[in-house]
Amino acid sequence: MDPSQSTDATCERCGQLCKFELSERIVRDNQVDVCPCCRKRSFYVQRDFNRKLGLLIVVVCAVFGLWFVFQDRPLLFYASLGVGVTIDLILYAMLPDVTICYACQAIFRGAVRNPDHGGFDLHIADHFEGRSQG
């Protein structure tokens, strides 16, 4: 896309049409500073991993762990927890970061990490979802 132009894009999640405008910093440094769709400046960074799959891994390891507890096999219980931790560490080391907009949940893959963006903050998320009390 030519950075001097804007274009329309349709959100895959909600189907809403948005005017997509890249900031100069995105074009020049490949670093997200302003959301091209909603124009907000609040972002967080996380690993690029499917949350449902992550939850499935935790549940499977926990079920195996509980089964081993009921079988009175404590070493296998700890082994099942260790397997879950090992899978988590491997995925954490292998997967790249993504930047996510708090306001519209747009995901930016392949962008250079902006040092101004930290991990997920529930207070900021509540503010954008209208649940903040102050």
Short mmCIF file of C-alpha atoms in Angstrom, two decimals:
data_model
loop_
_atom_site.label_atom_id
_atom_site.label_comp_id
_atom_site.label_asym_id
_atom_site.label_seq_id
_atom_site.Cartn_x
_atom_site.Cartn_y
_atom_site.Cartn_z
CA MET A 1 0.00 0.00 0.00
CA ASP A 2 1.30 3.44 -0.86
CA PRO A 3 1.72 5.26 2.48
CA SER A 4 0.58 8.56 1.02
CA GLN A 5 -2.81 7.06 0.25
CA SER A 6 -5.50 5.65 2.48
CA THR A 7 -7.64 2.69 1.67
CA ASP A 8 -10.68 0.96 3.09
CA ALA A 9 -10.40 -2.38 4.85
CA THR A 10 -13.05 -4.67 6.27
CA CYS A 11 -12.56 -6.10 9.76
CA GLU A 12 -12.53 -9.91 9.69
CA ARG A 13 -14.01 -10.04 13.20
CA CYS A 14 -16.96 -7.63 13.04
CA GLY A 15 -17.28 -6.87 9.32
CA GLN A 16 -17.06 -3.11 9.92
CA LEU A 17 -15.48 -1.02 7.18
CA CYS A 18 -12.63 1.22 8.34
CA LYS A 19 -10.45 3.77 6.63
CA PHE A 20 -6.94 2.37 6.89
CA GLU A 21 -4.21 5.03 7.22
CA LEU A 22 -0.56 4.22 7.97
CA SER A 23 1.39 6.64 10.16
CA GLU A 24 4.79 7.88 9.09
CA ARG A 25 6.48 5.81 11.81
CA ILE A 26 4.84 2.59 10.61
CA VAL A 27 6.02 3.27 7.07
CA ARG A 28 9.52 4.44 8.00
CA ASP A 29 10.43 2.13 10.93
CA ASN A 30 7.81 -0.66 10.72
CA GLN A 31 6.95 0.28 14.32
CA VAL A 32 3.32 0.71 15.41
CA ASP A 33 2.59 4.02 17.12
CA VAL A 34 -0.97 4.77 15.98
CA CYS A 35 -3.59 2.19 15.04
CA PRO A 36 -4.21 2.51 11.28
CA CYS A 37 -7.90 1.71 11.74
CA CYS A 38 -9.14 3.39 14.93
CA ARG A 39 -6.33 6.00 15.31
CA LYS A 40 -5.83 5.17 19.04
CA ARG A 41 -2.37 5.00 20.65
CA SER A 42 -2.81 2.30 23.31
CA PHE A 43 -1.23 -1.08 22.57
CA TYR A 44 0.05 -4.16 24.34
CA VAL A 45 2.48 -6.87 23.27
CA GLN A 46 2.04 -10.62 23.65
CA ARG A 47 3.24 -13.82 22.03
CA ASP A 48 1.49 -14.79 18.80
CA PHE A 49 -0.36 -17.84 20.11
CA ASN A 50 -3.94 -19.06 20.01
CA ARG A 51 -5.35 -18.65 23.54
CA LYS A 52 -7.83 -21.50 23.15
CA LEU A 53 -5.06 -23.91 22.20
CA GLY A 54 -3.03 -22.73 25.20
CA LEU A 55 -5.97 -23.35 27.51
CA LEU A 56 -6.44 -26.81 26.00
CA ILE A 57 -2.79 -27.68 26.75
CA VAL A 58 -3.20 -26.56 30.38
CA VAL A 59 -6.44 -28.50 30.82
CA VAL A 60 -5.02 -31.70 29.30
CA CYS A 61 -1.93 -31.56 31.53
CA ALA A 62 -4.09 -30.82 34.60
CA VAL A 63 -6.45 -33.72 33.84
CA PHE A 64 -3.52 -36.11 33.48
CA GLY A 65 -2.09 -34.71 36.72
CA LEU A 66 -5.34 -35.29 38.61
CA TRP A 67 -5.64 -38.78 37.18
CA PHE A 68 -2.14 -39.58 38.44
CA VAL A 69 -3.04 -38.18 41.89
CA PHE A 70 -6.05 -40.50 42.08
CA GLN A 71 -3.82 -43.39 40.98
CA ASP A 72 -1.45 -42.49 43.87
CA ARG A 73 1.46 -41.80 41.51
CA PRO A 74 2.90 -38.49 42.68
CA LEU A 75 5.98 -38.66 40.44
CA LEU A 76 3.81 -38.94 37.34
CA PHE A 77 1.68 -36.07 38.66
CA TYR A 78 4.73 -33.82 38.78
CA ALA A 79 5.88 -35.15 35.41
CA SER A 80 2.59 -34.12 33.80
CA LEU A 81 2.95 -30.63 35.25
CA GLY A 82 6.54 -30.55 34.01
CA VAL A 83 5.40 -31.49 30.51
CA GLY A 84 2.98 -28.56 30.54
CA VAL A 85 5.69 -26.15 31.69
CA THR A 86 8.12 -27.49 29.08
CA ILE A 87 5.59 -27.04 26.28
CA ASP A 88 4.95 -23.49 27.51
CA LEU A 89 8.67 -22.63 27.62
CA ILE A 90 9.29 -24.03 24.14
CA LEU A 91 6.37 -22.12 22.65
CA TYR A 92 7.40 -18.92 24.46
CA ALA A 93 10.92 -19.18 23.06
CA MET A 94 9.79 -19.98 19.50
CA LEU A 95 6.83 -17.67 18.94
CA PRO A 96 7.21 -14.03 17.86
CA ASP A 97 5.61 -11.04 19.55
CA VAL A 98 2.54 -9.31 18.16
CA THR A 99 1.28 -5.82 18.96
CA ILE A 100 -2.45 -5.52 19.71
CA CYS A 101 -4.59 -2.39 19.85
CA TYR A 102 -6.58 -2.12 23.10
CA ALA A 103 -9.39 -0.19 21.41
CA CYS A 104 -10.20 -2.26 18.32
CA GLN A 105 -8.15 -5.45 18.96
CA ALA A 106 -6.28 -5.09 15.64
CA ILE A 107 -3.26 -7.43 15.59
CA PHE A 108 0.03 -6.30 14.06
CA ARG A 109 2.32 -9.18 13.09
CA GLY A 110 5.87 -8.65 11.89
CA ALA A 111 6.21 -5.11 13.24
CA VAL A 112 9.28 -3.99 15.16
CA ARG A 113 8.50 -3.92 18.88
CA ASN A 114 7.84 -0.42 20.17
CA PRO A 115 9.53 0.06 23.59
CA ASP A 116 6.56 2.18 24.69
CA HIS A 117 4.27 -0.87 24.56
CA GLY A 118 4.24 -3.27 27.49
CA GLY A 119 2.32 -6.38 28.38
CA PHE A 120 -1.45 -6.58 28.77
CA ASP A 121 -2.86 -4.26 31.46
CA LEU A 122 -6.36 -5.10 32.68
CA HIS A 123 -7.03 -1.54 33.85
CA ILE A 124 -6.34 -0.14 30.37
CA ALA A 125 -8.43 -2.89 28.75
CA ASP A 126 -11.34 -2.16 31.10
CA HIS A 127 -11.15 1.50 30.15
CA PHE A 128 -11.52 0.69 26.45
CA GLU A 129 -14.27 -1.86 27.06
CA GLY A 130 -16.30 0.62 29.12
CA ARG A 131 -15.95 -1.24 32.43
CA SER A 132 -13.62 1.25 34.11
CA GLN A 133 -14.91 2.90 37.27
CA GLY A 134 -12.40 5.71 37.24
#
